[in-house]
Amino acid sequence: DFRKEIVDFYLTQTSRINNWDLVDTSCHKILGHFAFHQNQENILYDLAKSEDLWEKRMAIVSTWYYIKNKALEIVPEIVVINLNHPHDLMHKANGWMLREMGKKDDEKLIHFLDEYTLQLPRTTLRYAVEKIDPALKEYYMKLK
């Protein structure tokens, strides 16, 4: 299968996909698409557990394809794997995908925030609540 060949090649090149721009413009279109349509979420979970920052970011940003297809369950699961990652680029990516998830299902975002707000890095929280009701946004920000 041609798509599998592309994904396999992409995965052999992760050391070269080594900045936020390369990750953010490619992984959801390649890895997210493939994992979603081939039921290969293990690819994303494996990347999320990698020691490499960029592979971790590929995992969460690839969930954007799932979000666009309203398959939201994977998003909080991938976020939680790297909830306390030390790098700001992971905080931003996690918050970005939580925000995108919230645009599709605000209740799922609120449920996640109710459980994890106190554990979230401030940047993740700030990105996640960017588009929610202003009163709720203020509530969650004040919890931190």
PDB file of C-alpha atoms in Angstrom:
ATOM      1  CA  ASP A   1       0.000   0.000   0.000  1.00  0.00           C
ATOM      2  CA  PHE A   2       1.428   3.337  -1.109  1.00  0.00           C
ATOM      3  CA  ARG A   3       0.162   5.191   2.001  1.00  0.00           C
ATOM      4  CA  LYS A   4       1.854   2.707   4.316  1.00  0.00           C
ATOM      5  CA  GLU A   5       5.097   3.206   2.416  1.00  0.00           C
ATOM      6  CA  ILE A   6       4.812   6.960   2.953  1.00  0.00           C
ATOM      7  CA  VAL A   7       4.112   6.517   6.669  1.00  0.00           C
ATOM      8  CA  ASP A   8       6.969   4.041   7.058  1.00  0.00           C
ATOM      9  CA  PHE A   9       9.316   6.457   5.298  1.00  0.00           C
ATOM     10  CA  TYR A  10       8.058   9.382   7.421  1.00  0.00           C
ATOM     11  CA  LEU A  11       8.706   7.383  10.591  1.00  0.00           C
ATOM     12  CA  THR A  12      12.275   6.610   9.478  1.00  0.00           C
ATOM     13  CA  GLN A  13      12.873  10.345   9.040  1.00  0.00           C
ATOM     14  CA  THR A  14      11.647  11.651  12.405  1.00  0.00           C
ATOM     15  CA  SER A  15      15.152  12.788  13.343  1.00  0.00           C
ATOM     16  CA  ARG A  16      14.946  15.202  10.387  1.00  0.00           C
ATOM     17  CA  ILE A  17      11.446  16.428  11.280  1.00  0.00           C
ATOM     18  CA  ASN A  18      12.969  18.413  14.079  1.00  0.00           C
ATOM     19  CA  ASN A  19      11.159  21.707  14.512  1.00  0.00           C
ATOM     20  CA  TRP A  20       7.617  22.729  15.324  1.00  0.00           C
ATOM     21  CA  ASP A  21       6.885  23.958  11.798  1.00  0.00           C
ATOM     22  CA  LEU A  22       7.842  20.683  10.101  1.00  0.00           C
ATOM     23  CA  VAL A  23       5.916  18.677  12.684  1.00  0.00           C
ATOM     24  CA  ASP A  24       2.810  20.853  12.701  1.00  0.00           C
ATOM     25  CA  THR A  25       2.430  21.062   8.922  1.00  0.00           C
ATOM     26  CA  SER A  26       2.942  17.382   8.162  1.00  0.00           C
ATOM     27  CA  CYS A  27       2.180  14.860  10.870  1.00  0.00           C
ATOM     28  CA  HIS A  28      -1.606  15.188  11.081  1.00  0.00           C
ATOM     29  CA  LYS A  29      -1.861  14.879   7.297  1.00  0.00           C
ATOM     30  CA  ILE A  30       0.382  11.821   7.127  1.00  0.00           C
ATOM     31  CA  LEU A  31       0.402  10.025  10.482  1.00  0.00           C
ATOM     32  CA  GLY A  32      -2.974  11.220  11.729  1.00  0.00           C
ATOM     33  CA  HIS A  33      -4.701  10.351   8.472  1.00  0.00           C
ATOM     34  CA  PHE A  34      -3.102   6.914   8.268  1.00  0.00           C
ATOM     35  CA  ALA A  35      -3.603   6.009  11.930  1.00  0.00           C
ATOM     36  CA  PHE A  36      -7.246   7.096  11.813  1.00  0.00           C
ATOM     37  CA  HIS A  37      -8.197   5.237   8.639  1.00  0.00           C
ATOM     38  CA  GLN A  38      -6.126   2.122   9.353  1.00  0.00           C
ATOM     39  CA  ASN A  39      -6.965   1.875  13.076  1.00  0.00           C
ATOM     40  CA  GLN A  40      -3.271   2.243  13.886  1.00  0.00           C
ATOM     41  CA  GLU A  41      -3.470   4.449  16.985  1.00  0.00           C
ATOM     42  CA  ASN A  42      -0.534   2.468  18.381  1.00  0.00           C
ATOM     43  CA  ILE A  43       1.704   4.576  16.110  1.00  0.00           C
ATOM     44  CA  LEU A  44       0.615   7.713  17.982  1.00  0.00           C
ATOM     45  CA  TYR A  45       0.857   6.112  21.424  1.00  0.00           C
ATOM     46  CA  ASP A  46       4.358   4.841  20.628  1.00  0.00           C
ATOM     47  CA  LEU A  47       5.437   8.311  19.480  1.00  0.00           C
ATOM     48  CA  ALA A  48       3.910   9.866  22.601  1.00  0.00           C
ATOM     49  CA  LYS A  49       6.067   7.562  24.738  1.00  0.00           C
ATOM     50  CA  SER A  50       9.256   8.355  22.822  1.00  0.00           C
ATOM     51  CA  GLU A  51      12.141  10.161  24.489  1.00  0.00           C
ATOM     52  CA  ASP A  52      12.282  12.583  21.544  1.00  0.00           C
ATOM     53  CA  LEU A  53      10.468  15.928  21.892  1.00  0.00           C
ATOM     54  CA  TRP A  54       9.544  16.064  18.210  1.00  0.00           C
ATOM     55  CA  GLU A  55       8.132  12.540  18.154  1.00  0.00           C
ATOM     56  CA  LYS A  56       6.055  13.399  21.222  1.00  0.00           C
ATOM     57  CA  ARG A  57       4.782  16.513  19.475  1.00  0.00           C
ATOM     58  CA  MET A  58       4.003  14.441  16.361  1.00  0.00           C
ATOM     59  CA  ALA A  59       1.792  12.227  18.507  1.00  0.00           C
ATOM     60  CA  ILE A  60      -0.365  15.024  19.882  1.00  0.00           C
ATOM     61  CA  VAL A  61      -0.522  17.122  16.697  1.00  0.00           C
ATOM     62  CA  SER A  62      -1.476  14.008  14.697  1.00  0.00           C
ATOM     63  CA  THR A  63      -4.645  13.829  16.797  1.00  0.00           C
ATOM     64  CA  TRP A  64      -5.785  16.937  14.914  1.00  0.00           C
ATOM     65  CA  TYR A  65      -6.892  14.605  12.130  1.00  0.00           C
ATOM     66  CA  TYR A  66      -9.008  12.703  14.669  1.00  0.00           C
ATOM     67  CA  ILE A  67     -10.457  15.952  15.971  1.00  0.00           C
ATOM     68  CA  LYS A  68     -11.457  17.025  12.471  1.00  0.00           C
ATOM     69  CA  ASN A  69     -13.279  13.686  12.192  1.00  0.00           C
ATOM     70  CA  LYS A  70     -14.919  14.052  15.622  1.00  0.00           C
ATOM     71  CA  ALA A  71     -13.046  11.052  17.056  1.00  0.00           C
ATOM     72  CA  LEU A  72     -12.007  12.819  20.246  1.00  0.00           C
ATOM     73  CA  GLU A  73     -11.244  10.018  22.704  1.00  0.00           C
ATOM     74  CA  ILE A  74      -7.578   9.790  21.733  1.00  0.00           C
ATOM     75  CA  VAL A  75      -6.835  13.471  22.384  1.00  0.00           C
ATOM     76  CA  PRO A  76      -6.942  13.535  26.204  1.00  0.00           C
ATOM     77  CA  GLU A  77      -5.233  10.142  26.329  1.00  0.00           C
ATOM     78  CA  ILE A  78      -2.241  11.437  24.343  1.00  0.00           C
ATOM     79  CA  VAL A  79      -2.180  14.712  26.309  1.00  0.00           C
ATOM     80  CA  VAL A  80      -2.050  12.860  29.626  1.00  0.00           C
ATOM     81  CA  ILE A  81       0.977  10.814  28.512  1.00  0.00           C
ATOM     82  CA  ASN A  82       2.996  14.047  28.307  1.00  0.00           C
ATOM     83  CA  LEU A  83       1.052  16.175  30.751  1.00  0.00           C
ATOM     84  CA  ASN A  84       4.148  17.175  32.694  1.00  0.00           C
ATOM     85  CA  HIS A  85       6.690  17.285  29.902  1.00  0.00           C
ATOM     86  CA  PRO A  86       9.226  20.019  30.700  1.00  0.00           C
ATOM     87  CA  HIS A  87       9.305  21.675  27.274  1.00  0.00           C
ATOM     88  CA  ASP A  88       7.087  24.649  26.466  1.00  0.00           C
ATOM     89  CA  LEU A  89       6.556  23.383  22.894  1.00  0.00           C
ATOM     90  CA  MET A  90       4.757  20.345  24.325  1.00  0.00           C
ATOM     91  CA  HIS A  91       2.677  22.558  26.643  1.00  0.00           C
ATOM     92  CA  LYS A  92       1.598  24.616  23.642  1.00  0.00           C
ATOM     93  CA  ALA A  93       0.814  21.599  21.443  1.00  0.00           C
ATOM     94  CA  ASN A  94      -1.192  19.916  24.206  1.00  0.00           C
ATOM     95  CA  GLY A  95      -3.186  23.081  24.862  1.00  0.00           C
ATOM     96  CA  TRP A  96      -3.728  23.652  21.152  1.00  0.00           C
ATOM     97  CA  MET A  97      -5.185  20.169  20.607  1.00  0.00           C
ATOM     98  CA  LEU A  98      -7.327  20.448  23.756  1.00  0.00           C
ATOM     99  CA  ARG A  99      -8.678  23.751  22.422  1.00  0.00           C
ATOM    100  CA  GLU A 100      -9.420  22.166  19.033  1.00  0.00           C
ATOM    101  CA  MET A 101     -11.160  19.278  20.797  1.00  0.00           C
ATOM    102  CA  GLY A 102     -13.226  21.794  22.766  1.00  0.00           C
ATOM    103  CA  LYS A 103     -14.385  23.454  19.551  1.00  0.00           C
ATOM    104  CA  LYS A 104     -15.945  20.114  18.546  1.00  0.00           C
ATOM    105  CA  ASP A 105     -17.166  19.092  22.008  1.00  0.00           C
ATOM    106  CA  ASP A 106     -16.971  21.657  24.788  1.00  0.00           C
ATOM    107  CA  GLU A 107     -18.287  19.158  27.347  1.00  0.00           C
ATOM    108  CA  LYS A 108     -15.337  16.831  26.685  1.00  0.00           C
ATOM    109  CA  LEU A 109     -12.937  19.738  27.222  1.00  0.00           C
ATOM    110  CA  ILE A 110     -14.711  20.812  30.423  1.00  0.00           C
ATOM    111  CA  HIS A 111     -14.612  17.239  31.721  1.00  0.00           C
ATOM    112  CA  PHE A 112     -10.868  17.107  31.028  1.00  0.00           C
ATOM    113  CA  LEU A 113     -10.295  20.480  32.685  1.00  0.00           C
ATOM    114  CA  ASP A 114     -12.307  19.454  35.740  1.00  0.00           C
ATOM    115  CA  GLU A 115     -10.010  16.491  36.190  1.00  0.00           C
ATOM    116  CA  TYR A 116      -6.625  17.932  35.196  1.00  0.00           C
ATOM    117  CA  THR A 117      -6.536  21.740  35.565  1.00  0.00           C
ATOM    118  CA  LEU A 118      -4.430  21.655  38.716  1.00  0.00           C
ATOM    119  CA  GLN A 119      -1.856  19.414  36.998  1.00  0.00           C
ATOM    120  CA  LEU A 120      -1.665  21.328  33.710  1.00  0.00           C
ATOM    121  CA  PRO A 121       1.213  23.637  32.936  1.00  0.00           C
ATOM    122  CA  ARG A 122      -0.118  27.191  32.771  1.00  0.00           C
ATOM    123  CA  THR A 123       0.667  27.491  29.048  1.00  0.00           C
ATOM    124  CA  THR A 124      -1.337  24.341  28.276  1.00  0.00           C
ATOM    125  CA  LEU A 125      -4.266  25.646  30.279  1.00  0.00           C
ATOM    126  CA  ARG A 126      -4.098  29.075  28.658  1.00  0.00           C
ATOM    127  CA  TYR A 127      -4.173  27.570  25.162  1.00  0.00           C
ATOM    128  CA  ALA A 128      -6.909  25.059  26.078  1.00  0.00           C
ATOM    129  CA  VAL A 129      -9.351  27.648  27.442  1.00  0.00           C
ATOM    130  CA  GLU A 130      -8.770  30.276  24.765  1.00  0.00           C
ATOM    131  CA  LYS A 131     -12.136  29.745  23.009  1.00  0.00           C
ATOM    132  CA  ILE A 132     -14.448  28.736  25.857  1.00  0.00           C
ATOM    133  CA  ASP A 133     -17.034  30.881  27.608  1.00  0.00           C
ATOM    134  CA  PRO A 134     -15.234  33.829  29.281  1.00  0.00           C
ATOM    135  CA  ALA A 135     -16.666  33.029  32.728  1.00  0.00           C
ATOM    136  CA  LEU A 136     -15.458  29.428  32.508  1.00  0.00           C
ATOM    137  CA  LYS A 137     -12.107  30.578  31.184  1.00  0.00           C
ATOM    138  CA  GLU A 138     -11.708  32.868  34.195  1.00  0.00           C
ATOM    139  CA  TYR A 139     -12.751  30.078  36.569  1.00  0.00           C
ATOM    140  CA  TYR A 140     -10.145  27.631  35.263  1.00  0.00           C
ATOM    141  CA  MET A 141      -7.381  30.230  35.095  1.00  0.00           C
ATOM    142  CA  LYS A 142      -8.014  31.237  38.698  1.00  0.00           C
ATOM    143  CA  LEU A 143      -7.664  27.616  39.826  1.00  0.00           C
ATOM    144  CA  LYS A 144      -4.009  27.670  38.767  1.00  0.00           C
TER     145      LYS A 144
END
